[in-house]
Amino acid sequence: MTSHEQRPSASRLYSLYLGGTHYRDVEKSFAEQTVYPLIPFIVEWAQLSREFLKRAVAFCHQRGIRQFVDVGAGYPTPEWNVHDIVPGACVVYVDSDPEVVTALSELAGGDIGPHAVLGDVRRPSDLLKRLDDLLDLAQPVALLMNSVLHFVEHPAPLVSEWMEALAPGSYLVVAHGAVDDASAPPDDRAELVRRYARNSARLIPRTTVQIAEFFRGLELVPPGLVPAADWRSDIPPAFHDQRARRGCLAGVGYKQRR
């Protein structure tokens, strides 16, 4: 086994948390020995972030959006795939892991997609050139960045670059790991971040103020930046593990038409 194969994959871990099948023994062992003891609510956390994405995608579609770009899409998982939420829309999945892109490519069908593209969220200009062949970038797009920006250093300028390139009327959809002493004690968070350094991607949870920076220049769709479980949901907050609820913030930003 190569050193790369011995490293847990962030994408495969997320598949494991969501009940998918794209994980190996190394991810299962890492989750059981490292993640679950420190963050026992991580499975519910992942599911809350994905349920938010489903609601946000449906919201954008109801507002007339017919083009969706899912950056850092991860492995396909039944019931959670964007193209299943909005059948008939043009969906482009983007991921930096070639194995993920291969799995997503198997979903491809027809001219409107879904399409799968190998690319890095940290290189917006390169990706936008490729997306220009698949989308009409003169028309609004929903840019989905669900549970990916907490693996990126200094993401706010990158998000701004992405949104600047998209047409007015576009939406930004973000769910992000949040720093909250009530969801996990500081020592446990620091230890998880340290252990996640063994992973294929470094984990960087952020504060509410830091996450809000992603929406600078955009109009936040009500109810604003809130726990993912609370974004346009009719499920009472008490229904969820409060640590999972506080540990994931989410919001949708609208790029106003000039």
Tab-separated table of C-alpha atoms in Angstrom:
chain	number	residue	atom	x	y	z
A	1	MET	CA	0.000	0.000	0.000
A	2	THR	CA	1.391	3.412	-0.964
A	3	SER	CA	1.592	6.340	1.470
A	4	HIS	CA	-1.245	8.024	-0.459
A	5	GLU	CA	-3.481	4.990	-0.022
A	6	GLN	CA	-2.717	4.934	3.721
A	7	ARG	CA	-3.958	8.503	4.193
A	8	PRO	CA	-7.642	8.974	4.969
A	9	SER	CA	-9.481	10.845	2.231
A	10	ALA	CA	-11.753	13.745	3.195
A	11	SER	CA	-14.138	12.822	0.375
A	12	ARG	CA	-14.303	9.186	1.428
A	13	LEU	CA	-14.850	10.148	5.072
A	14	TYR	CA	-17.762	12.366	4.044
A	15	SER	CA	-19.218	9.457	2.063
A	16	LEU	CA	-18.922	7.311	5.186
A	17	TYR	CA	-20.682	9.927	7.335
A	18	LEU	CA	-23.518	10.190	4.809
A	19	GLY	CA	-24.056	6.447	4.669
A	20	GLY	CA	-22.381	6.078	1.281
A	21	THR	CA	-20.174	3.237	0.105
A	22	HIS	CA	-17.099	5.073	-1.207
A	23	TYR	CA	-14.809	4.493	1.765
A	24	ARG	CA	-12.071	2.057	2.675
A	25	ASP	CA	-10.816	0.431	5.856
A	26	VAL	CA	-8.425	3.356	6.407
A	27	GLU	CA	-11.323	5.836	6.523
A	28	LYS	CA	-13.436	3.591	8.727
A	29	SER	CA	-10.550	3.126	11.176
A	30	PHE	CA	-9.741	6.840	11.176
A	31	ALA	CA	-13.369	7.711	11.890
A	32	GLU	CA	-13.741	5.128	14.657
A	33	GLN	CA	-10.406	5.821	16.350
A	34	THR	CA	-9.998	9.562	15.767
A	35	VAL	CA	-13.197	11.351	14.825
A	36	TYR	CA	-16.066	9.664	16.684
A	37	PRO	CA	-14.397	9.775	20.146
A	38	LEU	CA	-13.874	13.551	19.824
A	39	ILE	CA	-16.878	14.559	17.692
A	40	PRO	CA	-19.477	11.816	18.266
A	41	PHE	CA	-22.127	13.865	16.451
A	42	ILE	CA	-20.186	14.114	13.167
A	43	VAL	CA	-22.622	11.842	11.276
A	44	GLU	CA	-25.587	14.048	12.194
A	45	TRP	CA	-23.455	17.131	11.413
A	46	ALA	CA	-22.780	15.858	7.883
A	47	GLN	CA	-26.408	14.970	7.333
A	48	LEU	CA	-27.595	18.378	8.557
A	49	SER	CA	-25.238	20.119	6.146
A	50	ARG	CA	-26.517	17.969	3.298
A	51	GLU	CA	-30.169	18.464	4.213
A	52	PHE	CA	-29.498	22.197	4.143
A	53	LEU	CA	-28.020	21.835	0.661
A	54	LYS	CA	-31.166	20.079	-0.534
A	55	ARG	CA	-33.362	22.888	0.761
A	56	ALA	CA	-31.062	25.605	-0.605
A	57	VAL	CA	-30.892	23.990	-4.052
A	58	ALA	CA	-34.664	23.663	-4.147
A	59	PHE	CA	-34.979	27.311	-3.090
A	60	CYS	CA	-32.650	28.496	-5.882
A	61	HIS	CA	-34.532	26.384	-8.404
A	62	GLN	CA	-37.833	27.895	-7.277
A	63	ARG	CA	-36.277	31.325	-7.873
A	64	GLY	CA	-35.596	30.414	-11.490
A	65	ILE	CA	-32.040	29.072	-11.327
A	66	ARG	CA	-31.435	26.344	-13.895
A	67	GLN	CA	-27.620	26.077	-13.616
A	68	PHE	CA	-25.834	24.629	-10.574
A	69	VAL	CA	-22.102	24.268	-9.912
A	70	ASP	CA	-21.299	21.998	-6.963
A	71	VAL	CA	-17.665	22.694	-5.998
A	72	GLY	CA	-16.028	20.066	-3.824
A	73	ALA	CA	-18.979	17.829	-4.586
A	74	GLY	CA	-17.552	14.626	-3.133
A	75	TYR	CA	-18.642	11.120	-4.004
A	76	PRO	CA	-22.194	10.599	-5.250
A	77	THR	CA	-24.544	9.368	-2.557
A	78	PRO	CA	-28.172	8.305	-3.100
A	79	GLU	CA	-30.743	10.900	-1.973
A	80	TRP	CA	-28.121	13.647	-1.661
A	81	ASN	CA	-27.106	14.282	-5.300
A	82	VAL	CA	-27.908	17.750	-6.666
A	83	HIS	CA	-29.129	16.519	-10.051
A	84	ASP	CA	-31.675	14.323	-8.258
A	85	ILE	CA	-33.005	17.353	-6.356
A	86	VAL	CA	-33.498	19.445	-9.511
A	87	PRO	CA	-34.023	17.036	-12.423
A	88	GLY	CA	-33.766	18.783	-15.748
A	89	ALA	CA	-31.422	21.500	-14.491
A	90	CYS	CA	-27.838	21.745	-15.728
A	91	VAL	CA	-25.586	20.479	-12.939
A	92	VAL	CA	-21.788	20.532	-12.978
A	93	TYR	CA	-19.929	18.693	-10.248
A	94	VAL	CA	-16.378	19.855	-9.497
A	95	ASP	CA	-13.836	18.042	-7.348
A	96	SER	CA	-10.057	17.994	-6.995
A	97	ASP	CA	-9.906	14.224	-6.424
A	98	PRO	CA	-9.625	12.286	-9.725
A	99	GLU	CA	-11.294	9.234	-8.179
A	100	VAL	CA	-14.276	11.326	-7.119
A	101	VAL	CA	-14.573	12.809	-10.608
A	102	THR	CA	-14.496	9.310	-12.103
A	103	ALA	CA	-17.368	8.256	-9.834
A	104	LEU	CA	-19.325	11.415	-10.656
A	105	SER	CA	-18.713	10.929	-14.377
A	106	GLU	CA	-20.692	7.707	-14.211
A	107	LEU	CA	-23.767	9.850	-13.473
A	108	ALA	CA	-23.378	11.807	-16.718
A	109	GLY	CA	-26.256	11.775	-19.125
A	110	GLY	CA	-27.302	14.040	-21.976
A	111	ASP	CA	-26.316	17.523	-23.009
A	112	ILE	CA	-27.527	19.201	-19.817
A	113	GLY	CA	-25.549	16.855	-17.569
A	114	PRO	CA	-24.823	16.180	-14.937
A	115	HIS	CA	-21.222	16.885	-15.844
A	116	ALA	CA	-18.120	16.150	-13.757
A	117	VAL	CA	-15.013	18.324	-13.904
A	118	LEU	CA	-11.622	17.889	-12.261
A	119	GLY	CA	-10.677	21.199	-10.672
A	120	ASP	CA	-9.618	23.065	-7.554
A	121	VAL	CA	-11.798	25.611	-5.746
A	122	ARG	CA	-8.610	27.626	-5.164
A	123	ARG	CA	-8.211	28.265	-8.908
A	124	PRO	CA	-11.419	30.029	-9.933
A	125	SER	CA	-10.142	31.478	-13.221
A	126	ASP	CA	-9.002	28.077	-14.492
A	127	LEU	CA	-12.277	26.417	-13.580
A	128	LEU	CA	-14.441	29.190	-14.953
A	129	LYS	CA	-12.803	28.794	-18.349
A	130	ARG	CA	-13.813	25.136	-18.343
A	131	LEU	CA	-17.293	25.852	-17.032
A	132	ASP	CA	-17.826	28.312	-19.864
A	133	ASP	CA	-18.048	25.315	-22.203
A	134	LEU	CA	-20.743	23.651	-20.104
A	135	LEU	CA	-22.827	26.576	-18.850
A	136	ASP	CA	-24.146	29.895	-20.058
A	137	LEU	CA	-22.224	32.129	-17.657
A	138	ALA	CA	-24.138	35.146	-18.925
A	139	GLN	CA	-27.113	33.661	-17.047
A	140	PRO	CA	-27.450	33.228	-13.256
A	141	VAL	CA	-25.818	30.252	-11.565
A	142	ALA	CA	-26.140	28.725	-8.106
A	143	LEU	CA	-22.610	28.200	-6.783
A	144	LEU	CA	-22.678	25.447	-4.163
A	145	MET	CA	-19.816	25.329	-1.647
A	146	ASN	CA	-21.154	22.861	0.851
A	147	SER	CA	-18.698	21.618	3.497
A	148	VAL	CA	-15.661	22.414	1.350
A	149	LEU	CA	-14.391	25.848	2.440
A	150	HIS	CA	-13.310	24.588	5.866
A	151	PHE	CA	-10.618	22.669	3.966
A	152	VAL	CA	-9.311	25.848	2.295
A	153	GLU	CA	-6.941	28.463	3.698
A	154	HIS	CA	-7.995	32.101	3.156
A	155	PRO	CA	-11.193	31.249	1.252
A	156	ALA	CA	-12.949	34.646	1.403
A	157	PRO	CA	-10.982	36.234	-1.494
A	158	LEU	CA	-11.520	33.085	-3.573
A	159	VAL	CA	-15.276	33.143	-2.980
A	160	SER	CA	-15.323	36.820	-3.952
A	161	GLU	CA	-13.479	36.021	-7.186
A	162	TRP	CA	-15.969	33.281	-7.998
A	163	MET	CA	-18.993	35.482	-7.394
A	164	GLU	CA	-17.540	38.446	-9.251
A	165	ALA	CA	-17.318	36.270	-12.373
A	166	LEU	CA	-20.935	35.063	-12.143
A	167	ALA	CA	-23.914	36.876	-13.619
A	168	PRO	CA	-26.163	39.088	-11.490
A	169	GLY	CA	-29.025	37.043	-10.130
A	170	SER	CA	-26.651	34.235	-9.099
A	171	TYR	CA	-26.651	32.615	-5.679
A	172	LEU	CA	-23.910	31.452	-3.316
A	173	VAL	CA	-24.744	28.472	-1.078
A	174	VAL	CA	-22.365	27.733	1.815
A	175	ALA	CA	-22.290	25.332	4.750
A	176	HIS	CA	-19.182	25.488	6.931
A	177	GLY	CA	-17.792	23.957	10.111
A	178	ALA	CA	-18.205	26.486	12.912
A	179	VAL	CA	-16.191	27.224	16.043
A	180	ASP	CA	-18.454	27.038	19.068
A	181	ASP	CA	-17.362	26.028	22.552
A	182	ALA	CA	-20.824	24.548	23.117
A	183	SER	CA	-20.462	22.112	20.201
A	184	ALA	CA	-16.984	20.898	21.111
A	185	PRO	CA	-14.548	22.017	23.825
A	186	PRO	CA	-11.537	23.988	22.478
A	187	ASP	CA	-9.084	21.239	23.429
A	188	ASP	CA	-11.119	18.622	21.537
A	189	ARG	CA	-11.360	20.862	18.481
A	190	ALA	CA	-7.634	21.520	18.518
A	191	GLU	CA	-6.944	17.807	18.835
A	192	LEU	CA	-9.282	16.967	15.960
A	193	VAL	CA	-7.605	19.569	13.735
A	194	ARG	CA	-4.223	18.134	14.683
A	195	ARG	CA	-5.277	14.592	13.895
A	196	TYR	CA	-6.991	15.673	10.668
A	197	ALA	CA	-3.545	16.777	9.476
A	198	ARG	CA	-3.061	13.086	8.637
A	199	ASN	CA	-5.979	13.451	6.255
A	200	SER	CA	-5.881	14.393	2.569
A	201	ALA	CA	-7.136	17.875	3.503
A	202	ARG	CA	-6.473	20.095	6.524
A	203	LEU	CA	-9.562	21.012	8.576
A	204	ILE	CA	-10.062	24.715	9.450
A	205	PRO	CA	-13.254	25.470	11.439
A	206	ARG	CA	-14.148	29.189	11.562
A	207	THR	CA	-16.117	31.699	13.598
A	208	THR	CA	-19.445	33.221	12.581
A	209	VAL	CA	-17.703	36.490	11.681
A	210	GLN	CA	-15.191	34.691	9.457
A	211	ILE	CA	-17.896	32.701	7.669
A	212	ALA	CA	-19.984	35.848	7.169
A	213	GLU	CA	-17.095	37.305	5.146
A	214	PHE	CA	-17.938	34.892	2.314
A	215	PHE	CA	-21.174	36.811	1.750
A	216	ARG	CA	-19.650	40.286	1.592
A	217	GLY	CA	-21.294	42.241	-1.236
A	218	LEU	CA	-24.186	39.779	-1.448
A	219	GLU	CA	-27.701	39.987	-0.081
A	220	LEU	CA	-28.200	37.290	2.549
A	221	VAL	CA	-31.409	35.387	1.952
A	222	PRO	CA	-33.539	35.229	5.147
A	223	PRO	CA	-33.022	33.819	7.724
A	224	GLY	CA	-29.399	34.790	7.094
A	225	LEU	CA	-26.335	32.955	8.379
A	226	VAL	CA	-27.717	30.397	10.831
A	227	PRO	CA	-27.187	26.799	11.919
A	228	ALA	CA	-27.686	24.619	8.856
A	229	ALA	CA	-30.474	22.758	10.639
A	230	ASP	CA	-32.428	26.023	11.005
A	231	TRP	CA	-32.195	27.350	7.442
A	232	ARG	CA	-35.800	27.344	6.167
A	233	SER	CA	-36.523	24.171	8.100
A	234	ASP	CA	-39.737	23.341	9.927
A	235	ILE	CA	-38.007	20.856	12.233
A	236	PRO	CA	-37.782	22.223	15.816
A	237	PRO	CA	-34.189	22.901	16.969
A	238	ALA	CA	-34.665	20.596	19.951
A	239	PHE	CA	-35.005	17.671	17.541
A	240	HIS	CA	-31.267	17.798	16.724
A	241	ASP	CA	-28.134	17.160	18.738
A	242	GLN	CA	-27.332	20.734	19.761
A	243	ARG	CA	-23.594	20.215	19.270
A	244	ALA	CA	-24.160	19.129	15.665
A	245	ARG	CA	-26.574	22.011	15.157
A	246	ARG	CA	-24.164	24.664	16.450
A	247	GLY	CA	-21.180	23.138	14.676
A	248	CYS	CA	-22.409	23.854	11.136
A	249	LEU	CA	-23.382	27.328	9.938
A	250	ALA	CA	-25.047	27.877	6.594
A	251	GLY	CA	-26.380	30.652	4.417
A	252	VAL	CA	-27.423	31.632	0.913
A	253	GLY	CA	-26.270	34.863	-0.683
A	254	TYR	CA	-27.864	36.605	-3.661
A	255	LYS	CA	-25.943	38.666	-6.187
A	256	GLN	CA	-28.275	41.529	-6.940
A	257	ARG	CA	-29.127	42.463	-10.486
A	258	ARG	CA	-27.765	45.843	-11.492
